[in-house]
Short mmCIF file of C-alpha atoms in Angstrom, two decimals:
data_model
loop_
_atom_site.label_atom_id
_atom_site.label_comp_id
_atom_site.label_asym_id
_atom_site.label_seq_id
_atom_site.Cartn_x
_atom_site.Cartn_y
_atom_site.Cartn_z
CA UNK T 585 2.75 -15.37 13.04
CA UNK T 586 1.35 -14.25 16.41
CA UNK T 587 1.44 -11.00 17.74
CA UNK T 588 2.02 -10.21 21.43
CA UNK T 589 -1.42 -9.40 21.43
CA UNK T 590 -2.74 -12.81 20.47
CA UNK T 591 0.11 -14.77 22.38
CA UNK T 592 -1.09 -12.78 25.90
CA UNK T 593 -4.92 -13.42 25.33
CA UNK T 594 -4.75 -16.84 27.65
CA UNK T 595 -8.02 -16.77 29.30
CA UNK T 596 -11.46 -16.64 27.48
CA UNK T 597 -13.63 -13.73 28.15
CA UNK T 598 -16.46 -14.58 26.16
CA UNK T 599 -19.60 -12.28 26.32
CA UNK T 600 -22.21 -10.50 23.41
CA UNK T 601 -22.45 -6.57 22.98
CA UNK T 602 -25.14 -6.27 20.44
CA UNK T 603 -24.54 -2.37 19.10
CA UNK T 604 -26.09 -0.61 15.86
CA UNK T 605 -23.31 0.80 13.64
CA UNK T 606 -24.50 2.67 10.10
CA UNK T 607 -23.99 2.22 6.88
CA UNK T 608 -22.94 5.35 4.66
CA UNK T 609 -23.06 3.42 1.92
CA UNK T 610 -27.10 2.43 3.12
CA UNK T 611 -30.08 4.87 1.92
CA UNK T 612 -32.69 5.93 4.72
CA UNK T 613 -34.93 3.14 2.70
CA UNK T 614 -32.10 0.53 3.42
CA UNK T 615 -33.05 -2.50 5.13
CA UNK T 616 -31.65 -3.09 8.70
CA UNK T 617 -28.60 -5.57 8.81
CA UNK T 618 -27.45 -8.11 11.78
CA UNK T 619 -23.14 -8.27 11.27
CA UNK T 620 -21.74 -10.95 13.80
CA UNK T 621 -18.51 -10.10 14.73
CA UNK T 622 -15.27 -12.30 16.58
CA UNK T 623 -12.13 -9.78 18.23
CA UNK T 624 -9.73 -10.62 20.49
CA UNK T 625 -9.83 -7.49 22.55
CA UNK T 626 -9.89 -9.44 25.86
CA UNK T 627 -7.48 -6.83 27.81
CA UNK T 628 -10.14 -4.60 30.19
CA UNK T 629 -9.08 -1.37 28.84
CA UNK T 630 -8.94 -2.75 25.22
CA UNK T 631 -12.43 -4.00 25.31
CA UNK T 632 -14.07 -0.95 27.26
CA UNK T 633 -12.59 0.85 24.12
CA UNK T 634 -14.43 -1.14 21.56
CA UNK T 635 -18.06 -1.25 23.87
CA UNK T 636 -17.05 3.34 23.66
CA UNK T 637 -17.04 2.72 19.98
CA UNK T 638 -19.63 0.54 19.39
CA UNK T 639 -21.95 2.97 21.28
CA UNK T 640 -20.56 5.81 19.33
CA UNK T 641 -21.71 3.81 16.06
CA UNK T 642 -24.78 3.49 17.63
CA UNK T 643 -26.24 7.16 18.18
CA UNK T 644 -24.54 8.11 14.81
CA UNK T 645 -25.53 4.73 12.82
CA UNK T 646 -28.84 2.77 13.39
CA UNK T 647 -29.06 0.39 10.06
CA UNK T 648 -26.40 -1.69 10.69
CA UNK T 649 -26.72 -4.19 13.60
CA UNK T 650 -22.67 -5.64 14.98
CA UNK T 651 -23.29 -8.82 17.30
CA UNK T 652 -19.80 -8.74 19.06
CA UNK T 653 -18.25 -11.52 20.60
CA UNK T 654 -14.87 -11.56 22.34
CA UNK T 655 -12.75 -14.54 22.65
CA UNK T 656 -9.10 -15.57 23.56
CA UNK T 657 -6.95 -15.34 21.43
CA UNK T 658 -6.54 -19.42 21.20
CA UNK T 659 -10.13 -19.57 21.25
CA UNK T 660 -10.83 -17.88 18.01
CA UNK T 661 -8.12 -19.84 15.48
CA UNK T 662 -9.68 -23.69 15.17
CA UNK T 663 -13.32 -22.45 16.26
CA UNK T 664 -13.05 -20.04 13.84
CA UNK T 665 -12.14 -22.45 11.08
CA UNK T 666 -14.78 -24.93 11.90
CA UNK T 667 -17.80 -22.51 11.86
CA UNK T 668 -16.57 -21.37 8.62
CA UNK T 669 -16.29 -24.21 7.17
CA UNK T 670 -20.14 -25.45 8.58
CA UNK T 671 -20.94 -22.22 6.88
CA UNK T 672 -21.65 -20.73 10.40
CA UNK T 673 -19.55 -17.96 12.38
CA UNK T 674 -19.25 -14.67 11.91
CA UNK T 675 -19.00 -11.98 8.70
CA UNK T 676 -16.12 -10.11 10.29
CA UNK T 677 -13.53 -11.55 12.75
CA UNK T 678 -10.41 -11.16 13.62
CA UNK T 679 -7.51 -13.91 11.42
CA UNK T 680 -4.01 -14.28 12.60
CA UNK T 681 -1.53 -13.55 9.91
CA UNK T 682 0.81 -17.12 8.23
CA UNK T 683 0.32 -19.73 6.98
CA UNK T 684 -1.61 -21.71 9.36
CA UNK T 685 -4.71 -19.30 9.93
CA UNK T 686 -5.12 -16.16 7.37
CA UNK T 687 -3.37 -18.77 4.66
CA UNK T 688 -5.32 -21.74 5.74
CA UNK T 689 -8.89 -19.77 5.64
CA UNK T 690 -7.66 -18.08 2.16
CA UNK T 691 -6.53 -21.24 0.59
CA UNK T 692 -10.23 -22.85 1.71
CA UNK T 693 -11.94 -19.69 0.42
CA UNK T 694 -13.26 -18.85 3.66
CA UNK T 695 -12.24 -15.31 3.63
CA UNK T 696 -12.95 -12.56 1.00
CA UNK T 697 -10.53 -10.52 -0.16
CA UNK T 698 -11.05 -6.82 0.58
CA UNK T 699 -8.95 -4.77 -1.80
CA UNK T 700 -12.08 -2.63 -3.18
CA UNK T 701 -12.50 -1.46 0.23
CA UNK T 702 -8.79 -0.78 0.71
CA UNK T 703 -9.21 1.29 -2.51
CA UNK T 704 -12.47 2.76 -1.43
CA UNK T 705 -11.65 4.09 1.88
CA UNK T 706 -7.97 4.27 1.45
CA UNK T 707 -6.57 1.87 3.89
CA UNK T 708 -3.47 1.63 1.01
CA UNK T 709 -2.61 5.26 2.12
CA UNK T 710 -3.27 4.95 5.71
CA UNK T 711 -0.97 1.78 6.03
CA UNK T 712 2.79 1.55 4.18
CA UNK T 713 2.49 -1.63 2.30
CA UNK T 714 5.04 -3.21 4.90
CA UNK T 715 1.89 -3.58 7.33
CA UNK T 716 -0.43 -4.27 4.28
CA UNK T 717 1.85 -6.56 3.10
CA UNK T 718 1.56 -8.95 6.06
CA UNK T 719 -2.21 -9.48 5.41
CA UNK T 720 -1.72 -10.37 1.15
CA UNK T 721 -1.74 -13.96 -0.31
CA UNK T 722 -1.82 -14.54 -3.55
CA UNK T 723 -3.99 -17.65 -5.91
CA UNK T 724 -1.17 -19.49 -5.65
CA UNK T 725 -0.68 -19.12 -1.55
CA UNK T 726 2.34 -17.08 -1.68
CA UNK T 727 2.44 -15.14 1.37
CA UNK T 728 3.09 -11.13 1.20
CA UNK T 729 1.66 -10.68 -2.24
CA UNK T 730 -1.68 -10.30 -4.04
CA UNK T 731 -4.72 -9.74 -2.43
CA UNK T 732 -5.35 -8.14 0.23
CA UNK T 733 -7.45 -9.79 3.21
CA UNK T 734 -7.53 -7.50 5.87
CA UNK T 735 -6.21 -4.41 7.76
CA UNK T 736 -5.65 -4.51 11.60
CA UNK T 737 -6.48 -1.72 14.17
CA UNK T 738 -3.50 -2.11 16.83
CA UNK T 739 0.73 -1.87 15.98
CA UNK T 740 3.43 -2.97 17.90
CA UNK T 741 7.33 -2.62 18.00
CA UNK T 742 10.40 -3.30 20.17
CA UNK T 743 12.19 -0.95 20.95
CA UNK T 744 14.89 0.50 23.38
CA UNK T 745 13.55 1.36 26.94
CA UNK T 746 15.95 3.05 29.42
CA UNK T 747 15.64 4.68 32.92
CA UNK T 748 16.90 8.23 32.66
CA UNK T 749 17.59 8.47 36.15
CA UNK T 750 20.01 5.77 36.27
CA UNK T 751 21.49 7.26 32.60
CA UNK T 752 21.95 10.93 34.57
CA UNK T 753 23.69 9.89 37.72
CA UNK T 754 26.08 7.73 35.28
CA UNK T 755 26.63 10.37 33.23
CA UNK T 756 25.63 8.51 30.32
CA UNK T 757 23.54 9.93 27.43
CA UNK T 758 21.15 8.36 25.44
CA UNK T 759 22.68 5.69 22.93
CA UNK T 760 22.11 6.20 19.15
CA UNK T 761 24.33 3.80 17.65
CA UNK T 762 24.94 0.18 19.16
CA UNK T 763 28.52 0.92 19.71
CA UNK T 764 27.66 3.83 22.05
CA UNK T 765 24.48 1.09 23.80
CA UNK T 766 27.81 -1.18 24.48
CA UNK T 767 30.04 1.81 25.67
CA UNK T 768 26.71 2.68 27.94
CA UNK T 769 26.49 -0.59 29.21
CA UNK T 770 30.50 -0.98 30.14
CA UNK T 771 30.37 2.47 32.14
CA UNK T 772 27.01 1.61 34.06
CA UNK T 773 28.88 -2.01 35.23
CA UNK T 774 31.71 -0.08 36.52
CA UNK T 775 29.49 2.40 38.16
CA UNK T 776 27.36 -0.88 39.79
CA UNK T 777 24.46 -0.51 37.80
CA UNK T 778 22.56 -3.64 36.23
CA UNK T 779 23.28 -2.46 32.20
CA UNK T 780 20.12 -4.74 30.59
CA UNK T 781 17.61 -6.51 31.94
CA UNK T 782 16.88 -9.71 30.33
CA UNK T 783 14.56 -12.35 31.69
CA UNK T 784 15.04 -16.09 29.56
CA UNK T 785 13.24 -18.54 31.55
CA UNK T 786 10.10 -17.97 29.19
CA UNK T 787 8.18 -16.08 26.46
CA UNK T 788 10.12 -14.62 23.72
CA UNK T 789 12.47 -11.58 25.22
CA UNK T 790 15.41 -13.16 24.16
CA UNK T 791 14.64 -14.04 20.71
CA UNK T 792 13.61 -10.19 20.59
CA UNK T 793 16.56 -9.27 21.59
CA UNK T 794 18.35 -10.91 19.23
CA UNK T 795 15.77 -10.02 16.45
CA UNK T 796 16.59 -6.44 17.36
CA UNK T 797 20.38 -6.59 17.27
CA UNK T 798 20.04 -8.09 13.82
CA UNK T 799 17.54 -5.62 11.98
CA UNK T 800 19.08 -2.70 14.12
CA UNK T 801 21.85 -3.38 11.46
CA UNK T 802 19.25 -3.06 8.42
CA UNK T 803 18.64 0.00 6.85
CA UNK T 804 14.68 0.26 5.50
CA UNK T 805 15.95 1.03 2.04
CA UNK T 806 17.66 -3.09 1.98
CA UNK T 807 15.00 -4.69 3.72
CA UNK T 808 14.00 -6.68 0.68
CA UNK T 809 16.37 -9.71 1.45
CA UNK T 810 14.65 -9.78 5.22
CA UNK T 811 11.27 -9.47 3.33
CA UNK T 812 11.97 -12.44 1.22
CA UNK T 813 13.24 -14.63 3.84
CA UNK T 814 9.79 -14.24 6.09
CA UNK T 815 7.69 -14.18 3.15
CA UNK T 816 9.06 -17.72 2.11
CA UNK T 817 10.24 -16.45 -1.07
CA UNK T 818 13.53 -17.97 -0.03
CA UNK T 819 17.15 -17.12 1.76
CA UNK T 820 18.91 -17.96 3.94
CA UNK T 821 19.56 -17.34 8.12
CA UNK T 822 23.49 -17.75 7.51
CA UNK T 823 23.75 -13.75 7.59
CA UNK T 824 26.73 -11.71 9.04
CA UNK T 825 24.74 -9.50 10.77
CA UNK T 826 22.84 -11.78 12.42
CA UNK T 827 25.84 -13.68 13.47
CA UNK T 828 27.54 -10.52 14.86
CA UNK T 829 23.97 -9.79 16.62
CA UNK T 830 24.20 -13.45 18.61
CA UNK T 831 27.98 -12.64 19.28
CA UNK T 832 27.55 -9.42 20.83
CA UNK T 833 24.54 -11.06 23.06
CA UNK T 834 27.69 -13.91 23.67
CA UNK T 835 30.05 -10.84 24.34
CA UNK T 836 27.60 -9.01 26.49
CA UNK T 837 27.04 -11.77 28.35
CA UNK T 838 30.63 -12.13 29.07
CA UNK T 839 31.21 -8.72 30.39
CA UNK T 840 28.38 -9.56 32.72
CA UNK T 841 25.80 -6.78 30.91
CA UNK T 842 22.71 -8.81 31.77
CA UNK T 843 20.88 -8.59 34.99
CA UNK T 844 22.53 -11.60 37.01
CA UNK T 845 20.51 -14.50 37.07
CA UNK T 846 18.58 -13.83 33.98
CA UNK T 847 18.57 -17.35 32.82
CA UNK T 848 15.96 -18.29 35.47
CA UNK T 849 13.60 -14.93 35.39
CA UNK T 850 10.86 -14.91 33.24
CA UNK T 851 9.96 -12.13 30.69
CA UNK T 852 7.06 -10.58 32.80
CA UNK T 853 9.10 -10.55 35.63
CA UNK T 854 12.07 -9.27 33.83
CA UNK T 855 10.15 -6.28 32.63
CA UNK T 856 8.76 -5.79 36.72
CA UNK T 857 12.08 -5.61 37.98
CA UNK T 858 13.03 -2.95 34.69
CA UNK T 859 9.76 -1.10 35.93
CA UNK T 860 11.07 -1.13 39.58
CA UNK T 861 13.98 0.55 39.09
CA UNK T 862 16.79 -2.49 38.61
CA UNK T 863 18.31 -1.73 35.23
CA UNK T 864 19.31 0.85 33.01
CA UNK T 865 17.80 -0.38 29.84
CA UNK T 866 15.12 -2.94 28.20
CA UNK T 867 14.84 -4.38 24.68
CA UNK T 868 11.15 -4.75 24.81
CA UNK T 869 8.00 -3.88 22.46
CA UNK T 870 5.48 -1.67 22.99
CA UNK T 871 2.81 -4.09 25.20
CA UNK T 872 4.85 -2.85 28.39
CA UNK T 873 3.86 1.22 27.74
CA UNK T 874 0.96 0.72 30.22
CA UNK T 875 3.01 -0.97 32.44
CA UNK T 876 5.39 1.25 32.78
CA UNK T 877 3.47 4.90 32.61
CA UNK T 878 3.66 5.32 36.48
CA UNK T 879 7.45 4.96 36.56
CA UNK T 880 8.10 9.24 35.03
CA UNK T 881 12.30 7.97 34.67
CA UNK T 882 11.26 5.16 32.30
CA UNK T 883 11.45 6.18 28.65
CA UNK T 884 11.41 4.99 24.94
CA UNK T 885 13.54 5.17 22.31
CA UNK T 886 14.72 3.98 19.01
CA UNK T 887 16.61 1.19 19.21
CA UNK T 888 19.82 2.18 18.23
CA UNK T 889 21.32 1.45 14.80
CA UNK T 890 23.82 -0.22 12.91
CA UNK T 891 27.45 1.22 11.46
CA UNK T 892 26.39 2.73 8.31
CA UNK T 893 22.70 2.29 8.99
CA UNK T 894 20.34 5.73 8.42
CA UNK T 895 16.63 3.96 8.66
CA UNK T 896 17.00 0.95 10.63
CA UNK T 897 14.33 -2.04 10.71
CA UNK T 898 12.90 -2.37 14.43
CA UNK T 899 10.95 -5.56 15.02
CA UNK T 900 7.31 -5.32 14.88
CA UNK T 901 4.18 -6.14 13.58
CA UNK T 902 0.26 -5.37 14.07
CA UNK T 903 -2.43 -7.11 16.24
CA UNK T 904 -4.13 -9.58 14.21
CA UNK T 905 -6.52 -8.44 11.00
CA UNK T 906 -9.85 -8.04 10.90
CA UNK T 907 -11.53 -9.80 7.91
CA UNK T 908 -14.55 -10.37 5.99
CA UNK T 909 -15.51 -13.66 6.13
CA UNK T 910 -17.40 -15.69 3.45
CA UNK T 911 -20.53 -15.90 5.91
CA UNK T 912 -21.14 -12.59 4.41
CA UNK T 913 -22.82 -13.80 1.29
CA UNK T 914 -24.28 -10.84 0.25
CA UNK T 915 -23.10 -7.53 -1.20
CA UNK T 916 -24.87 -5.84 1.76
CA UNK T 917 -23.35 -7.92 4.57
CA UNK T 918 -20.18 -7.24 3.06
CA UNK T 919 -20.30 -4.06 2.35
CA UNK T 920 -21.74 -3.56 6.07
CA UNK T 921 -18.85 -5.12 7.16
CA UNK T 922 -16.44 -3.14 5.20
CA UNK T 923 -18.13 -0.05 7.63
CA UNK T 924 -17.57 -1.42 10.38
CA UNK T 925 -13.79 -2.45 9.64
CA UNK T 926 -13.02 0.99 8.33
CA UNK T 927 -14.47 2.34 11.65
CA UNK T 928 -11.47 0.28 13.45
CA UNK T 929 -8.82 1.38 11.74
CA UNK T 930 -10.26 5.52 11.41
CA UNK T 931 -8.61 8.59 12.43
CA UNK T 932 -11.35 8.47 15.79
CA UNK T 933 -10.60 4.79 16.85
CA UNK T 934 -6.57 5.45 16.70
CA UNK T 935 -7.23 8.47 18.72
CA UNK T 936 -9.48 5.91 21.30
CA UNK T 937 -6.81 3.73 21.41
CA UNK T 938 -4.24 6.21 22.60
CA UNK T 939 -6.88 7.26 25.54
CA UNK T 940 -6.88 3.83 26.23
CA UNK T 941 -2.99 3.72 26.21
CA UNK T 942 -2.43 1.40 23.18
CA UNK T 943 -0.94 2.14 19.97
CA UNK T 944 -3.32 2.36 16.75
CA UNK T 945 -1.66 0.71 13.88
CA UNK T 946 -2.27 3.56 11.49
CA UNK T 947 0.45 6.58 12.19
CA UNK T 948 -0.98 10.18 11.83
CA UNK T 949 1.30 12.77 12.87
CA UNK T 950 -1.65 14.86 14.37
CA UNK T 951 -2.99 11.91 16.54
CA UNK T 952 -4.41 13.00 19.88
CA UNK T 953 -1.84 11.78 22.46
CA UNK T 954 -3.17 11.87 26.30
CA UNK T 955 -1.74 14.41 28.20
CA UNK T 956 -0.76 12.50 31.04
CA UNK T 957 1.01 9.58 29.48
CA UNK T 958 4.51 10.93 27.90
CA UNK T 959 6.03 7.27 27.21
CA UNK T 960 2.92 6.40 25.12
CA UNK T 961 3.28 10.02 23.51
CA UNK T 962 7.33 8.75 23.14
CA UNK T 963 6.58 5.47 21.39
CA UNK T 964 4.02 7.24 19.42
CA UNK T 965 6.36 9.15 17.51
CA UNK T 966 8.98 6.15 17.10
CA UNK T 967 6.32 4.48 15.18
CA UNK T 968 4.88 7.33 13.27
CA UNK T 969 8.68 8.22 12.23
CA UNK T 970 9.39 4.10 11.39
CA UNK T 971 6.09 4.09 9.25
CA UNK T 972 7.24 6.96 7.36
CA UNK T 973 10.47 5.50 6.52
CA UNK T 974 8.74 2.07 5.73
CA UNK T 975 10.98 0.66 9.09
CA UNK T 976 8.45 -1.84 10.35
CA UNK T 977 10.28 -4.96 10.34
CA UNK T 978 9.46 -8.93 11.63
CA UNK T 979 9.34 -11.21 14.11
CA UNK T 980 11.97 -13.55 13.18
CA UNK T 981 9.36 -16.86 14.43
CA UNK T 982 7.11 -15.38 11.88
CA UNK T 983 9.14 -17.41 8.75
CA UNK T 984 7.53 -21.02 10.08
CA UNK T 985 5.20 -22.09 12.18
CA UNK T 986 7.94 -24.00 14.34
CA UNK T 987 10.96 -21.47 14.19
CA UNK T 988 9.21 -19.63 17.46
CA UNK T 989 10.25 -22.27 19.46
CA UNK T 990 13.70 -22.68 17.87
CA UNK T 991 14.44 -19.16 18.02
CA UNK T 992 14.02 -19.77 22.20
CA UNK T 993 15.58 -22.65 22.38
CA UNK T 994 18.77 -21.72 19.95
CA UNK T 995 18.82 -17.93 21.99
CA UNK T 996 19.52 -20.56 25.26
CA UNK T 997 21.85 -22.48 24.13
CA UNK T 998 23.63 -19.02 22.91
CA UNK T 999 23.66 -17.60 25.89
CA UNK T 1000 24.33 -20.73 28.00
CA UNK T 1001 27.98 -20.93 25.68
CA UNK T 1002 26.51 -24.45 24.08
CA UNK T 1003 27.29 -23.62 20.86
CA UNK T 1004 27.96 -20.79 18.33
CA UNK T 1005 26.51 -17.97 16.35
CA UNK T 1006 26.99 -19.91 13.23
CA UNK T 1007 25.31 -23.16 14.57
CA UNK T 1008 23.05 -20.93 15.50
CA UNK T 1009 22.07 -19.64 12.25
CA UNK T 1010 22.37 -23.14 10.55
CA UNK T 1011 19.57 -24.33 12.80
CA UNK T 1012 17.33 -21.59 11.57
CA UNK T 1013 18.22 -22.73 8.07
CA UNK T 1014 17.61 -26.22 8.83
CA UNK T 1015 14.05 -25.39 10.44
CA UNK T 1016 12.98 -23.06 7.15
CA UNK T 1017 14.30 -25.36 4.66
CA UNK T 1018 12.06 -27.85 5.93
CA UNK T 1019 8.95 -25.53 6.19
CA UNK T 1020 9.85 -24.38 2.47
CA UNK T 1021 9.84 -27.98 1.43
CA UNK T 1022 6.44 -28.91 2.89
CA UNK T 1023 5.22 -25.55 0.84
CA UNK T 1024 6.55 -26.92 -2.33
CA UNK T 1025 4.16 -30.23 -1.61
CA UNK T 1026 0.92 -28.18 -2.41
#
């Protein structure tokens, strides 16, 4: 279950920022406390936030010590796991939500569960339990449910971009529905405008794109069979809306809605040629709002909804969580690094990350949004709005460690007429029945 976040940190930027963070919960008699500390907060801006914070911590906060230590993002999962399990590494780091990392490190009781914190400092009214719920596993590794393990400090989503500029001189208005985004689409092609940029050589756009048609048809209120199906409580991908979702991307296709040659243009290069002016719209999450800021015709929007749909799902997630490790033996480290965490994911950090141009996790409606970047102000209140309506849905890969690379490969094949929407969706269920049956063996 990796985040954009985690999939773009490639290179290792390893380095040590050694910061002094308090304690409220420390008297003036406390002793002084060392927390090490893994993140994955390799992006320049990202990390120049944290190194702001730290300092902040510092002049406010002497007693408690944070050793910080940034790595990539593939250079924090197996480390990570083997200094634990030496009984070395750090109290606090950053886990990747599934099976294979948060559920691995749980199931080896090499995390502690933080749900007296959550209660403490209210994380389970700053997040709806569909964030929360990503970072809960239960005794009996069922993922979703019981304890909690962590909170995370960044949110994501895909959403609908669009060029207004291109909308205006087609006379075209904003699409709410996903019959008006087709009836958009048909009157920028005869107007000779590229409808929808879509790049399929790599990465994941087109799986997102499909991900998007499908929970753009589910309201928030019915999400529960969705839920169940990520969560591995069971289901099943042979779903009529997510058929109709890989036929309209076979229809669209058809009618020649895609930017021509997508098959062979890659997803960062995709969104380049969006930010240059080439299309009218993107289906795209919210790691391209930097990106995109100097382009003032390049907005963001809802992605527009199903017939009969009033809260649709829009794929999402968080960045990964940060947790308390079982390196923190005592109450004090762990209650130090309960602080810290709760410093992440506070009212002052989400308003940091929005300087920075990145969207805080948590959603307060009187967030401090820079004054110079509208489209992060834009996606801003998407995600505020979807929290509110308990909208955050999934990445589709997220239901087994292998259906990432199915999901790209199937979305190919799709789109290259090699075989159907159903076929599609019976090589999802093919892939989860046979994660589901390795569960059963433990």
């Amino acid at each position: 279950m990796i985040s954009h976040y985690g999939r773009a940190a490639v290179r290792r930027l390893s380095r040590l920022a050694t910061v002094g963070i308090a304690a409220g919960l420390f008297t003036a008699a406390a002793q002084a406390i060392t927390i090490s500390e893994w993140d994955i907060y390799t992006y320049p801006d990202q990390t120049s936030a944290v190194d702001a914070a730290l300092k902040d911590f510092s002049a406010l906060h002497p007693d408690i010590t944070i050793q910080r230590s940034v790595h990539s993002f593939d250079d924090t999962r197996i480390p990570l796991k083997l200094a634990l399990s030496s009984g070395d590494g750090p109290q606090v780091s950053h886990v990747n939500q599934g099976g294979g990392d948060m559920g691995a490190l749980v199931k080896d009781k090499l995390l502690h569960p933080v749900d007296a914190y959550a209660e403490r400092y209210g994380w389970n009214k700053r997040f709806p339990e569909s964030i929360l719920k990503r970072n809960r596993w239960s005794d009996a590794q069922e993922f979703g449910s019981g304890k909690l393990y962590g909170v995370a400090s960044l949110g994501e989503m895909v959403g609908l971009y669009y060029n207004k500029a291109l909308l205006d001189k087609a006379g075209v208005a904003v699409p709410q529905t996903l019959d008006e985004l087709q009836d958009a689409m048909a009157k920028l092609q005869q107007q000779g405008t590229a409808p929808m940029m879509l790049g399929l050589l790599d990465g994941n756009m087109g799986q997102q794109l499909l991900s998007t048609l499908w929970e753009a048809q589910i309201d928030s209120a019915d999400r529960k069979t969705l839920d169940d199906l990520i969560y591995n409580v069971g289901g099943s991908f042979n779903d009529a809306k997510l058929i109709k979702a890989g036929a309209m991307m076979q229809d669209w296709n058809k009618k020649g809605f895609f930017f021509p040659g997508f098959q062979g243009i890659g997803g960062d290069d995709a969104a380049s040629l969006f930010q240059n002016g080439q299309a009218a719209f993107l289906v795209s999450g919210t790691w391209y709002l930097g990106q995109f800021k100097g382009n003032k015709d390049i907005h963001f929007a809802t992605m527009p909804k199903g017939a009969g749909v009033t809260h649709p799902l829009m794929v999402g997630g968080t960045d990964l969580a940060f947790s308390i490790t079982s390196t923190a033996k005592t109450q004090q480290q762990r209650d130090a690094a309960a602080i810290f965490i709760d410093y992440m994911v506070s009212d002052k950090m989400a308003d940091r990350w929005l300087q920075a141009g990145f969207l805080p996790a948590s959603s307060r409606a009187g967030a401090v949004i820079p004054a110079d970047n509208p489209l992060l102000g834009e996606a801003w209140q998407v995600w505020v709005a979807l929290n509110q309506n308990d909208g955050l849905g999934h990445y589709i890969d997220w239901a087994t460690p292998t259906m990432n690379a199915e999901l790209n490969q199937n979305v190919q094949l799709l789109l290259g007429d090699r075989l159907t929407p159903e076929k599609m969706a019976a090589n999802f269920d093919s892939n989860y029945a046979g994660y589901l049956k390795t569960l059963k063996k433990h």
